[in-house]
CSV table of C-alpha atoms and ligand atoms in Angstrom, one decimal:
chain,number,residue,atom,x,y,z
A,208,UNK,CA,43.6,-54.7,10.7
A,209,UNK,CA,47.2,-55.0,11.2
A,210,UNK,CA,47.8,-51.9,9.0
A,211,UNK,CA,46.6,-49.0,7.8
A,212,UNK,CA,48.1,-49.0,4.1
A,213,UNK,CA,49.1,-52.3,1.9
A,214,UNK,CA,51.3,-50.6,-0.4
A,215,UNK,CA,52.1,-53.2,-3.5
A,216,UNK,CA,55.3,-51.8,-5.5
A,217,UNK,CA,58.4,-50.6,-3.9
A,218,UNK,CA,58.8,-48.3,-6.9
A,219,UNK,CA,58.6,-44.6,-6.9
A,220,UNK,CA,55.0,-44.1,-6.2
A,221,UNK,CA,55.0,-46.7,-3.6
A,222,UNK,CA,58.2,-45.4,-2.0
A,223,UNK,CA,56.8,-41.5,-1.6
A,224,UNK,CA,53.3,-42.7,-0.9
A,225,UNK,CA,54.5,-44.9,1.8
A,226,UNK,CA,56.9,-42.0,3.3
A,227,UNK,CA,54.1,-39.6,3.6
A,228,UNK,CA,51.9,-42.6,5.6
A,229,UNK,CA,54.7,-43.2,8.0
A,230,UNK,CA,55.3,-39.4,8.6
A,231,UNK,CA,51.6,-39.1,9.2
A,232,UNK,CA,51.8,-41.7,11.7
A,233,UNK,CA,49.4,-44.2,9.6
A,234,UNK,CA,51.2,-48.3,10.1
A,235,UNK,CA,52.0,-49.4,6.3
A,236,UNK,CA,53.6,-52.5,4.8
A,237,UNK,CA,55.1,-52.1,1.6
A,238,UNK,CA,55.7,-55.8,-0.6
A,239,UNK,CA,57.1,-55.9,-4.0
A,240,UNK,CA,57.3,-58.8,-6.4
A,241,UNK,CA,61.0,-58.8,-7.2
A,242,UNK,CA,64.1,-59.0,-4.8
A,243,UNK,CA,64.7,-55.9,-4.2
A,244,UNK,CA,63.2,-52.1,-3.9
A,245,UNK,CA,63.1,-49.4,-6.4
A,246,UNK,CA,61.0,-51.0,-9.1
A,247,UNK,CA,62.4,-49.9,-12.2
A,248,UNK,CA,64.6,-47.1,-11.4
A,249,UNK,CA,66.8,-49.8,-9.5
A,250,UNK,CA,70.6,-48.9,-9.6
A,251,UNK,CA,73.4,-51.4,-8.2
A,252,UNK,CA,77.1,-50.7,-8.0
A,253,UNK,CA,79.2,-53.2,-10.8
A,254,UNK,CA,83.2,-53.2,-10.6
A,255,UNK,CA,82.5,-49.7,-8.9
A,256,UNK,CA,80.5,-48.4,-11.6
A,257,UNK,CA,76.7,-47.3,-10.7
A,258,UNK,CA,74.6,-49.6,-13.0
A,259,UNK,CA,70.7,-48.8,-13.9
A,260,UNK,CA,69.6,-51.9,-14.1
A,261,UNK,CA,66.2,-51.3,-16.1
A,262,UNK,CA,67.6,-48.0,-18.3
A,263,UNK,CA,69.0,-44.9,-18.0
A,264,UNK,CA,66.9,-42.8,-15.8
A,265,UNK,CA,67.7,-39.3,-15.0
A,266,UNK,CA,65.5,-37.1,-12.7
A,267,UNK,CA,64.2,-33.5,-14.2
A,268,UNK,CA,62.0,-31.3,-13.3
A,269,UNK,CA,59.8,-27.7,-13.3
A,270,UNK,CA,58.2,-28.4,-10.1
A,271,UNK,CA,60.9,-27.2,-7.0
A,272,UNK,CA,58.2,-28.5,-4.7
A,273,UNK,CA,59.1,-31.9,-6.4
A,274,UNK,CA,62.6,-31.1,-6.4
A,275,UNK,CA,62.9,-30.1,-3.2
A,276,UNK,CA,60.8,-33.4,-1.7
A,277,UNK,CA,63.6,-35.6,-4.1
A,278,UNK,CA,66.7,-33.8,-2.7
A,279,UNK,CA,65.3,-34.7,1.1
A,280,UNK,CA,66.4,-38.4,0.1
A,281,UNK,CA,69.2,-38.0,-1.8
A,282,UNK,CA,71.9,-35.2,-3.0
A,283,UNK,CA,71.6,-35.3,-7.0
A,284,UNK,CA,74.8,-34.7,-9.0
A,285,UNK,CA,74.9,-32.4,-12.2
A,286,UNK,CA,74.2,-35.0,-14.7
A,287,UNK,CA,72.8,-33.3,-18.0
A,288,UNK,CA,71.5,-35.2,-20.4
A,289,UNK,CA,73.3,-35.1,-24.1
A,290,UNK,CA,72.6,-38.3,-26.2
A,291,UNK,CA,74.2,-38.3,-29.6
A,292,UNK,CA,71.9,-40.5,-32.4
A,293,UNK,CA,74.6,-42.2,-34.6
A,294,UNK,CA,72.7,-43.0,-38.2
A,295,UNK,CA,75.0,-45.1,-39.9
A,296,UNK,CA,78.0,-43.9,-38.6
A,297,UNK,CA,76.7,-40.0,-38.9
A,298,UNK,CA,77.0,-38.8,-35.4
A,299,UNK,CA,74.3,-36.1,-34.3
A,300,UNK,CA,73.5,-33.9,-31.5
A,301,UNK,CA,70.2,-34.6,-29.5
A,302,UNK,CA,67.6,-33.3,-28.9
A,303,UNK,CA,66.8,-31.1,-31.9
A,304,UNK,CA,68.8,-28.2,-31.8
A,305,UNK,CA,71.6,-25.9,-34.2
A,306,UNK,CA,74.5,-28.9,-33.9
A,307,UNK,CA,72.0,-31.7,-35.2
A,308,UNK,CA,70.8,-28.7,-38.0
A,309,UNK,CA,74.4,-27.8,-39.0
A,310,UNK,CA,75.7,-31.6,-39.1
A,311,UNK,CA,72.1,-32.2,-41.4
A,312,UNK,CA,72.5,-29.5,-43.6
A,313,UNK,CA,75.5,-27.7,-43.1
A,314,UNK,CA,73.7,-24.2,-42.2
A,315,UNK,CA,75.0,-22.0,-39.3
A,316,UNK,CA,72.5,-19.7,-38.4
A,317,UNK,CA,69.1,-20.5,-36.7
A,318,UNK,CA,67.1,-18.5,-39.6
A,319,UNK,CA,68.5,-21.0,-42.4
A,320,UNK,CA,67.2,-23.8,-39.5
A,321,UNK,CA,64.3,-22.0,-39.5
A,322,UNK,CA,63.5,-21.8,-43.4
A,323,UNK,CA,64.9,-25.5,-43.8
A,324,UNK,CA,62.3,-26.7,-41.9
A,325,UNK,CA,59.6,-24.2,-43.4
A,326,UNK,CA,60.1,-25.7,-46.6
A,327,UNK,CA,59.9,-29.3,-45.5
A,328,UNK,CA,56.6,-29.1,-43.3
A,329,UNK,CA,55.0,-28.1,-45.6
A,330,UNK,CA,53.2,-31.6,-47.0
A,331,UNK,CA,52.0,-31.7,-43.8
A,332,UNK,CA,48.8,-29.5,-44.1
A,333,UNK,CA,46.4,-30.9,-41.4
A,334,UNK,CA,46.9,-30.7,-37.3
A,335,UNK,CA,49.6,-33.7,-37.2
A,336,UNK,CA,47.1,-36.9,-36.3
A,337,UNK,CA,49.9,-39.3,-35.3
A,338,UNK,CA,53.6,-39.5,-34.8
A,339,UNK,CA,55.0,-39.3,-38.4
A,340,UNK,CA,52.9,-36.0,-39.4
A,341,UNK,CA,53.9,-34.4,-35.6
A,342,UNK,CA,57.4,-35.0,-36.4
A,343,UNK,CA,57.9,-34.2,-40.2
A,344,UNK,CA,55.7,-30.5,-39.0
A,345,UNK,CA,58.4,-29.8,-36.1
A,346,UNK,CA,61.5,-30.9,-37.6
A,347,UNK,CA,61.1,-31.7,-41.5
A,348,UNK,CA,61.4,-34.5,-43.3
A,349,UNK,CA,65.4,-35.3,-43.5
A,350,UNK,CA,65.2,-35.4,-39.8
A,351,UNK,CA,62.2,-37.7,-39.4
A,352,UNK,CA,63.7,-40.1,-42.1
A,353,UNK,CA,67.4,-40.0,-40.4
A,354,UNK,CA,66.5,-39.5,-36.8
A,355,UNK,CA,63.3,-40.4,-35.7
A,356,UNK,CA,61.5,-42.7,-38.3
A,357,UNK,CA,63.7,-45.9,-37.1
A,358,UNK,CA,64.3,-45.3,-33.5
A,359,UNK,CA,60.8,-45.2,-33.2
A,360,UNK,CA,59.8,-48.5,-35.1
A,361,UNK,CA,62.3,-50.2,-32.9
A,362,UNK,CA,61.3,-48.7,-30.1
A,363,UNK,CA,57.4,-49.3,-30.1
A,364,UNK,CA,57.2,-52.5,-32.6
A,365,UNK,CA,54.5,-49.7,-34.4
A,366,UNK,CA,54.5,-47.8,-37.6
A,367,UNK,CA,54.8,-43.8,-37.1
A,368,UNK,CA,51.2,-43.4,-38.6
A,369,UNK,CA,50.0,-45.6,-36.0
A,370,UNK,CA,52.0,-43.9,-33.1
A,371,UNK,CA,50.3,-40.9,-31.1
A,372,UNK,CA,51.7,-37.4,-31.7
A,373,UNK,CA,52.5,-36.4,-28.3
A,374,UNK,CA,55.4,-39.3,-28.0
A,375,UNK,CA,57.5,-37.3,-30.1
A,376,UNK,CA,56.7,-33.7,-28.3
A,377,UNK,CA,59.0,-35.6,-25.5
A,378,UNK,CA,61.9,-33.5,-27.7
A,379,UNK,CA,62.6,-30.4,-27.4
A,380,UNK,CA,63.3,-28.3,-30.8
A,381,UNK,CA,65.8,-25.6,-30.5
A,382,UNK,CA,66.7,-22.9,-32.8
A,383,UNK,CA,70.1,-22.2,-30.1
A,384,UNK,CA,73.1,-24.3,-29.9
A,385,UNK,CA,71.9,-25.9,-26.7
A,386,UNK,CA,72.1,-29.6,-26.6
A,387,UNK,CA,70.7,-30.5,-23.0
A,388,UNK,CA,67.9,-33.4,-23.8
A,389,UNK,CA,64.9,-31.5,-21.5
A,390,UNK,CA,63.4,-28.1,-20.6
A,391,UNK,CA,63.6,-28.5,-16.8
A,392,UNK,CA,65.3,-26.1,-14.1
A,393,UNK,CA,66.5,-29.1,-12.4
A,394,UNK,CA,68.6,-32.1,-13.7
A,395,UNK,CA,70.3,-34.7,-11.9
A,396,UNK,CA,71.0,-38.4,-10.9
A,397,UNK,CA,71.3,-39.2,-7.1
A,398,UNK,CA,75.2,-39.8,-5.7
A,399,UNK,CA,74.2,-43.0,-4.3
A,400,UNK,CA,71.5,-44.0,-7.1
A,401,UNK,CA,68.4,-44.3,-7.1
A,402,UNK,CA,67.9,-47.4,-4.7
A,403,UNK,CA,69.3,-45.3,-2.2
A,404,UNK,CA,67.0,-42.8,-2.4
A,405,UNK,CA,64.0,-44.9,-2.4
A,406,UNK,CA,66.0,-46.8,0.5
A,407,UNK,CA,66.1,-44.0,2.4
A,408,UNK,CA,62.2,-42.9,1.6
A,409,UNK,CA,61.3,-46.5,2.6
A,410,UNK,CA,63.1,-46.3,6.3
A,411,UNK,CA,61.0,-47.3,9.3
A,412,UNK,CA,58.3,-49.1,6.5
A,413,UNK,CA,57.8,-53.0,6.9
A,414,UNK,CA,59.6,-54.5,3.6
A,415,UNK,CA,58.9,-58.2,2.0
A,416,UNK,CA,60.1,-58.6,-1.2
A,417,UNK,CA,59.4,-61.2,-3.2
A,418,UNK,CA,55.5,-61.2,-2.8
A,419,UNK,CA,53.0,-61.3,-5.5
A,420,UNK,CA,50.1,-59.9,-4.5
A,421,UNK,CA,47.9,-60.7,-7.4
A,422,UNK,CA,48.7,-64.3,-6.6
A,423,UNK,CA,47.7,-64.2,-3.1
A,424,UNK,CA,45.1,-61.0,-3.1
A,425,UNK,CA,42.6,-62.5,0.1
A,426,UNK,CA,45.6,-62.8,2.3
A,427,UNK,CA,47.0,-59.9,1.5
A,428,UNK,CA,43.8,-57.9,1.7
A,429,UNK,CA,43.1,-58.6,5.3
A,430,UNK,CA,46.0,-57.3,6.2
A,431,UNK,CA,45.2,-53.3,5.8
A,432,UNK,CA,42.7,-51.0,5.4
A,433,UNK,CA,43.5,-50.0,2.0
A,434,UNK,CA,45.6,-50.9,-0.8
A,435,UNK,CA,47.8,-48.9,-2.9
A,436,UNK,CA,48.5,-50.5,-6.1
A,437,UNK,CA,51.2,-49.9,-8.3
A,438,UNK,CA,51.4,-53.0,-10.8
A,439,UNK,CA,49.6,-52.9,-13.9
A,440,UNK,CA,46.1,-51.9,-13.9
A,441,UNK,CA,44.5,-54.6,-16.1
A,442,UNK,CA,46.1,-57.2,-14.4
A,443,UNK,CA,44.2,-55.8,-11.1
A,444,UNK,CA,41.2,-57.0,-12.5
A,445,UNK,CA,42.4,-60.3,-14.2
A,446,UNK,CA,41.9,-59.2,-16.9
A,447,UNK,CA,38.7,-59.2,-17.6
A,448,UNK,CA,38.1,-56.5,-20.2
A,449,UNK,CA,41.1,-57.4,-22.5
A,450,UNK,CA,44.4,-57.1,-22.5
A,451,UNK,CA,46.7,-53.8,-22.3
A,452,UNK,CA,49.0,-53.9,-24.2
A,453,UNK,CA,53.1,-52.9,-22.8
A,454,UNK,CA,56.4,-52.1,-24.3
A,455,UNK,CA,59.4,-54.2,-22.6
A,456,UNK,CA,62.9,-54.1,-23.3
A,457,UNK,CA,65.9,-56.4,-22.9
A,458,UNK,CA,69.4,-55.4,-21.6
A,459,UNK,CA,72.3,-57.2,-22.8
A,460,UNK,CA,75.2,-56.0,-20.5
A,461,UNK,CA,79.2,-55.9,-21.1
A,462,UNK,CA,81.8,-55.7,-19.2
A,463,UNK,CA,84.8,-54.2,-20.8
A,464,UNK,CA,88.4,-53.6,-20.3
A,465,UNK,CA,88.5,-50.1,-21.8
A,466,UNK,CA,88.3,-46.8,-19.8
A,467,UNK,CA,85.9,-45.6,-22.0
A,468,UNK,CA,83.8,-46.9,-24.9
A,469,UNK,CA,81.7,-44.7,-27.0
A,470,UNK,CA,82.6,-41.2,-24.8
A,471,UNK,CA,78.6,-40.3,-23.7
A,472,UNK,CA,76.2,-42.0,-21.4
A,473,UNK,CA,73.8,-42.2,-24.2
A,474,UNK,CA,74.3,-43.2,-27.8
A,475,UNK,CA,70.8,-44.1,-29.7
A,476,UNK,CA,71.0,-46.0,-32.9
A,477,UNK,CA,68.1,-44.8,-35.4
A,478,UNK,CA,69.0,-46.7,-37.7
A,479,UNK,CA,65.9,-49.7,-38.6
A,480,UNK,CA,68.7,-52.0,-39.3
A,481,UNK,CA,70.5,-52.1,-35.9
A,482,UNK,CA,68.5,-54.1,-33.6
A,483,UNK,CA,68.6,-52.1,-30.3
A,484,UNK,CA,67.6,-48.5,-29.9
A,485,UNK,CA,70.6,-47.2,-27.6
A,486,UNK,CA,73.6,-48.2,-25.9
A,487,UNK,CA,74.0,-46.6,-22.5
A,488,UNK,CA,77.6,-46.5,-21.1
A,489,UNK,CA,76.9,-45.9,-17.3
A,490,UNK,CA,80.2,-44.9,-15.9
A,491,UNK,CA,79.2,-41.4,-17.8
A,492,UNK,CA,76.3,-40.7,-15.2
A,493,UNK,CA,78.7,-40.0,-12.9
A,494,UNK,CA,81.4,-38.6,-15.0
A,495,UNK,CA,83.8,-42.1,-15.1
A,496,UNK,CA,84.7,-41.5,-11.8
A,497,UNK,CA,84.8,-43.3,-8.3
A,498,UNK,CA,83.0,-42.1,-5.4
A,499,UNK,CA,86.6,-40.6,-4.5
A,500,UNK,CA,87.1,-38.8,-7.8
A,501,UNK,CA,89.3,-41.6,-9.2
A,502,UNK,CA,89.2,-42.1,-13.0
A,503,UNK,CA,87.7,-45.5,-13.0
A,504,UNK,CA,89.4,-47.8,-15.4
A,505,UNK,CA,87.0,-50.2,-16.8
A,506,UNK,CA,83.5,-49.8,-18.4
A,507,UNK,CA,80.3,-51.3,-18.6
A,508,UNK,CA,77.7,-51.0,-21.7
A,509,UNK,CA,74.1,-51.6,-22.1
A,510,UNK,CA,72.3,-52.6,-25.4
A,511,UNK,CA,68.6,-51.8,-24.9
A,512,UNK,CA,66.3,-53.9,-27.4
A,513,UNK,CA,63.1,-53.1,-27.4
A,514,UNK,CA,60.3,-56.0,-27.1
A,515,UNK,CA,56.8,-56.3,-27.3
A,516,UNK,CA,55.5,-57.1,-23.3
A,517,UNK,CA,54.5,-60.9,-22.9
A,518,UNK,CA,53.5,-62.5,-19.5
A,519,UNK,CA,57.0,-62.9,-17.7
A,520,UNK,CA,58.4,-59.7,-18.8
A,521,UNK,CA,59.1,-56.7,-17.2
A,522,UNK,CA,56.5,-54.0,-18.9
A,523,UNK,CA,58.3,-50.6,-19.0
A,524,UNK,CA,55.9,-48.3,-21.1
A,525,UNK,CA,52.4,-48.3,-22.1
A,526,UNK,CA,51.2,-47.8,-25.4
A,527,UNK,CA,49.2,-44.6,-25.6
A,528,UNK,CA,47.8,-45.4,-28.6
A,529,UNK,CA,43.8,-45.2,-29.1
A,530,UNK,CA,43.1,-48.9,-28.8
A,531,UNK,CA,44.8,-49.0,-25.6
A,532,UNK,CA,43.9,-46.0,-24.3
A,533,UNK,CA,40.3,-46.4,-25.1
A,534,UNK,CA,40.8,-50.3,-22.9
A,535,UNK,CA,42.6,-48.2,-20.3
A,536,UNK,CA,39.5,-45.5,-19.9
A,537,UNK,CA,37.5,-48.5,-19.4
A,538,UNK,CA,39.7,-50.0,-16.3
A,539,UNK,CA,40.4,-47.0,-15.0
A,540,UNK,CA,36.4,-46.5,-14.7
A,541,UNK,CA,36.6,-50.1,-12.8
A,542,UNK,CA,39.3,-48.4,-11.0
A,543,UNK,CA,37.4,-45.5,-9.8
A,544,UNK,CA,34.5,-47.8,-8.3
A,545,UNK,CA,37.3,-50.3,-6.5
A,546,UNK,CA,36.7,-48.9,-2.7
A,547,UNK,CA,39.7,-48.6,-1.0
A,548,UNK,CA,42.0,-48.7,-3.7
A,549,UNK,CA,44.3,-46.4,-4.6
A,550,UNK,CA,45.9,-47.1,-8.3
A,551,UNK,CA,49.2,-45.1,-9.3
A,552,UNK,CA,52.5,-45.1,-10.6
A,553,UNK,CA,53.1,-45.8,-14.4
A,554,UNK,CA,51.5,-49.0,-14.5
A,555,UNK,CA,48.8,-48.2,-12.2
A,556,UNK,CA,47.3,-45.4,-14.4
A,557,UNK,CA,48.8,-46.9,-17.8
A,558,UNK,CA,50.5,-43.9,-18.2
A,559,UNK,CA,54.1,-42.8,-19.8
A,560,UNK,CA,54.6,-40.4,-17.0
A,561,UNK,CA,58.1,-39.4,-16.1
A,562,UNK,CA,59.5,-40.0,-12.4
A,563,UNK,CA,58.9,-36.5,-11.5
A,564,UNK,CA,55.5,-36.5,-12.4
A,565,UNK,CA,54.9,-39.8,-10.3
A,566,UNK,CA,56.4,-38.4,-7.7
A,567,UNK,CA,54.0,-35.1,-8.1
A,568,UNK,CA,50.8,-37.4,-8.5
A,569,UNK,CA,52.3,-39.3,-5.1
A,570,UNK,CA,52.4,-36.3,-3.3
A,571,UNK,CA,48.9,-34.9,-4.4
A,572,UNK,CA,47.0,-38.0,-3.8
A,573,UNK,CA,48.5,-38.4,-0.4
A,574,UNK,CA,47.3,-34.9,0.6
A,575,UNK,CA,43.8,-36.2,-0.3
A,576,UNK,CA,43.6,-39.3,1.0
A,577,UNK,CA,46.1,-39.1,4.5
B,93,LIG,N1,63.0,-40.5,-30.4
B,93,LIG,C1,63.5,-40.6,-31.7
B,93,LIG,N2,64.8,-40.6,-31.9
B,93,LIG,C2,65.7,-40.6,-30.9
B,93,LIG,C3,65.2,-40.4,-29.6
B,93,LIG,C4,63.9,-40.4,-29.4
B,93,LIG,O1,62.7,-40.7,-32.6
B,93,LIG,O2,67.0,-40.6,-31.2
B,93,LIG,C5,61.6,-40.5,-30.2
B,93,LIG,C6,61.0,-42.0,-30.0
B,93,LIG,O3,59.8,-42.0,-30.6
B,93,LIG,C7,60.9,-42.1,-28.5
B,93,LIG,C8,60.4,-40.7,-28.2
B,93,LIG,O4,61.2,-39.8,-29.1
B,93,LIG,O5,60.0,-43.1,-28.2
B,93,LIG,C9,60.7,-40.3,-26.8
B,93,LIG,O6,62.0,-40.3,-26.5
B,93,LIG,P1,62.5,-40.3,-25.0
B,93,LIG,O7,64.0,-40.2,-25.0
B,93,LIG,O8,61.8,-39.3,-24.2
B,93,LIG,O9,62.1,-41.8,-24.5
B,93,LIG,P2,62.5,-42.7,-23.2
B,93,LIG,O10,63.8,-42.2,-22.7
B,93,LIG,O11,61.4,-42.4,-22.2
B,93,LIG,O12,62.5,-44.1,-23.7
């Protein structure tokens, strides 16, 4: 064997998988499907402006072990996340939190928040079973209708009732007026971007892009000793026990004269009528400036419509829902029986992980298996 580790996905999993291999000596080849690394936290520069090509991604995290293996790779700037949900022209603060309570209701203190959203919970008198009861019991009803109800149709092509409760305990809820979107002791996007980082994770590895390695499996198979596999774990196996199901989304970008459209990086649209969820304005990840602190005087706009995955697309997130997660037990019990295989990432373990949590499970599993 030519090399010790076949590693299919130059994403994040494959990326810190394959840096650990090389630093342990071990001979890896990484190949990747599309033209170019980074899977889907891919950023290119655009007229100067850092684009994330498959969404807005910003890194956060608990875990300073995770942190600290991140920051090897790249220096991360302050970026805090702050999206404002504009419902028909009503512009509220995000995540949940004393501005969005004040702009709802007009109350100013967090104990009229607090008795607000006493009364309203309390048709929900059961431990919340999907998305709509999870949400109405941590934030009332006026919120769930305004705020979360459409977003959330749009988003996963899925009724609330249908929707799994944990989805929506993503949010914080915050009796303070504190509007950063997570709980973590570290925030930030990488200087460079992302494809930098993972760039500078992947140096020294063999690279060929533009390889499918479901469509060629033998060959590639004969080239290591094992496989990591980072694409989606039912189409490993063809298949054969039914099909997951995946959430995709579509970009349309636009380049535009002004300095500066809509004043955030984030605006989501909750409202069921408008057809895309959010419009990411990605000079704001790096506060509209130029690597030399110039003011940079055009912008560029993403409108992210969410799609239901079809063969072709890109799949972003899978769909935790019972039916799925029930098919993804059962693969995943192929999985464990699929000798020297290792499956991981977000599409390996059909789970909505976030990227500090792949890089975590990276980490662990190479301190069991290098
Ligand atoms: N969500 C919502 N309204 C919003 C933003 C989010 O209802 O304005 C819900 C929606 O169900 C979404 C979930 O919260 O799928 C998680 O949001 P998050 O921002 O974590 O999603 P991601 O950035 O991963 O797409």
């Amino acid at each position: 064997m030519k090399y010790d580790f076949l590693i299919v996905g130059a994403g994040l999993y494959g990326a810190v998988f394959a840096r650990k291999a090389l630093d342990r000596g071990k001979k890896v080849l990484v190949i990747d499907k599309r033209p170019h690394i980074a899977g889907n936290i891919y950023t290119e520069k655009d007229e100067g402006i850092l684009v994330h090509r498959y969404g807005a991604h910003i890194f956060h995290t608990n875990n300073k072990t995770v942190w600290n293996y991140v920051n090897r790779f790249a220096d991360f700037n302050r970026f805090t996340n702050s999206p404002v949900a504009n419902c028909r022209g009503e512009l509220y603060s995000l995540p949940f939190n004393m501005y969005t309570f004040n702009r709802m209701w007009g109350i100013v203190t967090p104990e009229e928040a607090a008795a607000k959203i006493a009364e309203q919970r309390k048709e929900i008198t059961r431990e919340p079973e999907n998305l709509e009861e999870q949400a109405i019991s941590l934030v009332g009803r006026d919120i769930y209708e305004k705020l979360i109800k459409g977003y959330t149709e749009k988003q996963w092509g899925r009724s609330c009732t249908e929707l799994p409760p944990f989805i929506i305990r993503r949010l914080p809820v915050r009796f303070t007026y504190d509007n950063n979107y997570f709980n973590s002791l570290y925030q930030g996007i990488p200087v460079h971007g992302y494809t930098e980082m993972i760039a500078r994770m992947l140096d020294g590895t063999e690279i060929r892009l533009n390889e499918d390695y479901l469509a060629d499996r033998q060959v590639f198979n004969a080239l290591a000793d094992r496989v990591v596999y980072t694409g989606p774990l039912d189409a490993f196996f063809d298949h054969r026990l039914g099909l997951l199901q995946y959430r995709s989304v579509r970009f349309e970008d636009e380049h535009l004269k002004t300095g500066n459209y809509q004043g955030n990086a984030v605006v989501n649209y909750t409202d069921r009528d408008v057809p895309f969820t959010r419009i990411i304005e990605h000079k704001w990840f790096e506060f509209g400036k130029d690597e030399d602190g110039n003011d940079l005087p055009t912008t560029i706009i993403s409108r992210e419509y969410p799609a239901e995955w079809k063969p072709g697309d890109e799949p972003y997130y899978p769909i935790n829902d019972k039916v799925n997660n029930d098919l993804a037990d059962a693969y995943r019990k192929l999985a464990a029986s699929e000798k020297g295989v290792i499956f991981g990432g977000r599409l390996g373990d059909y789970r909505y992980y976030d990227m500090d949590v792949v890089v975590e499970q990276a980490l662990r599993r190479c301190s069991e298996v290098l």
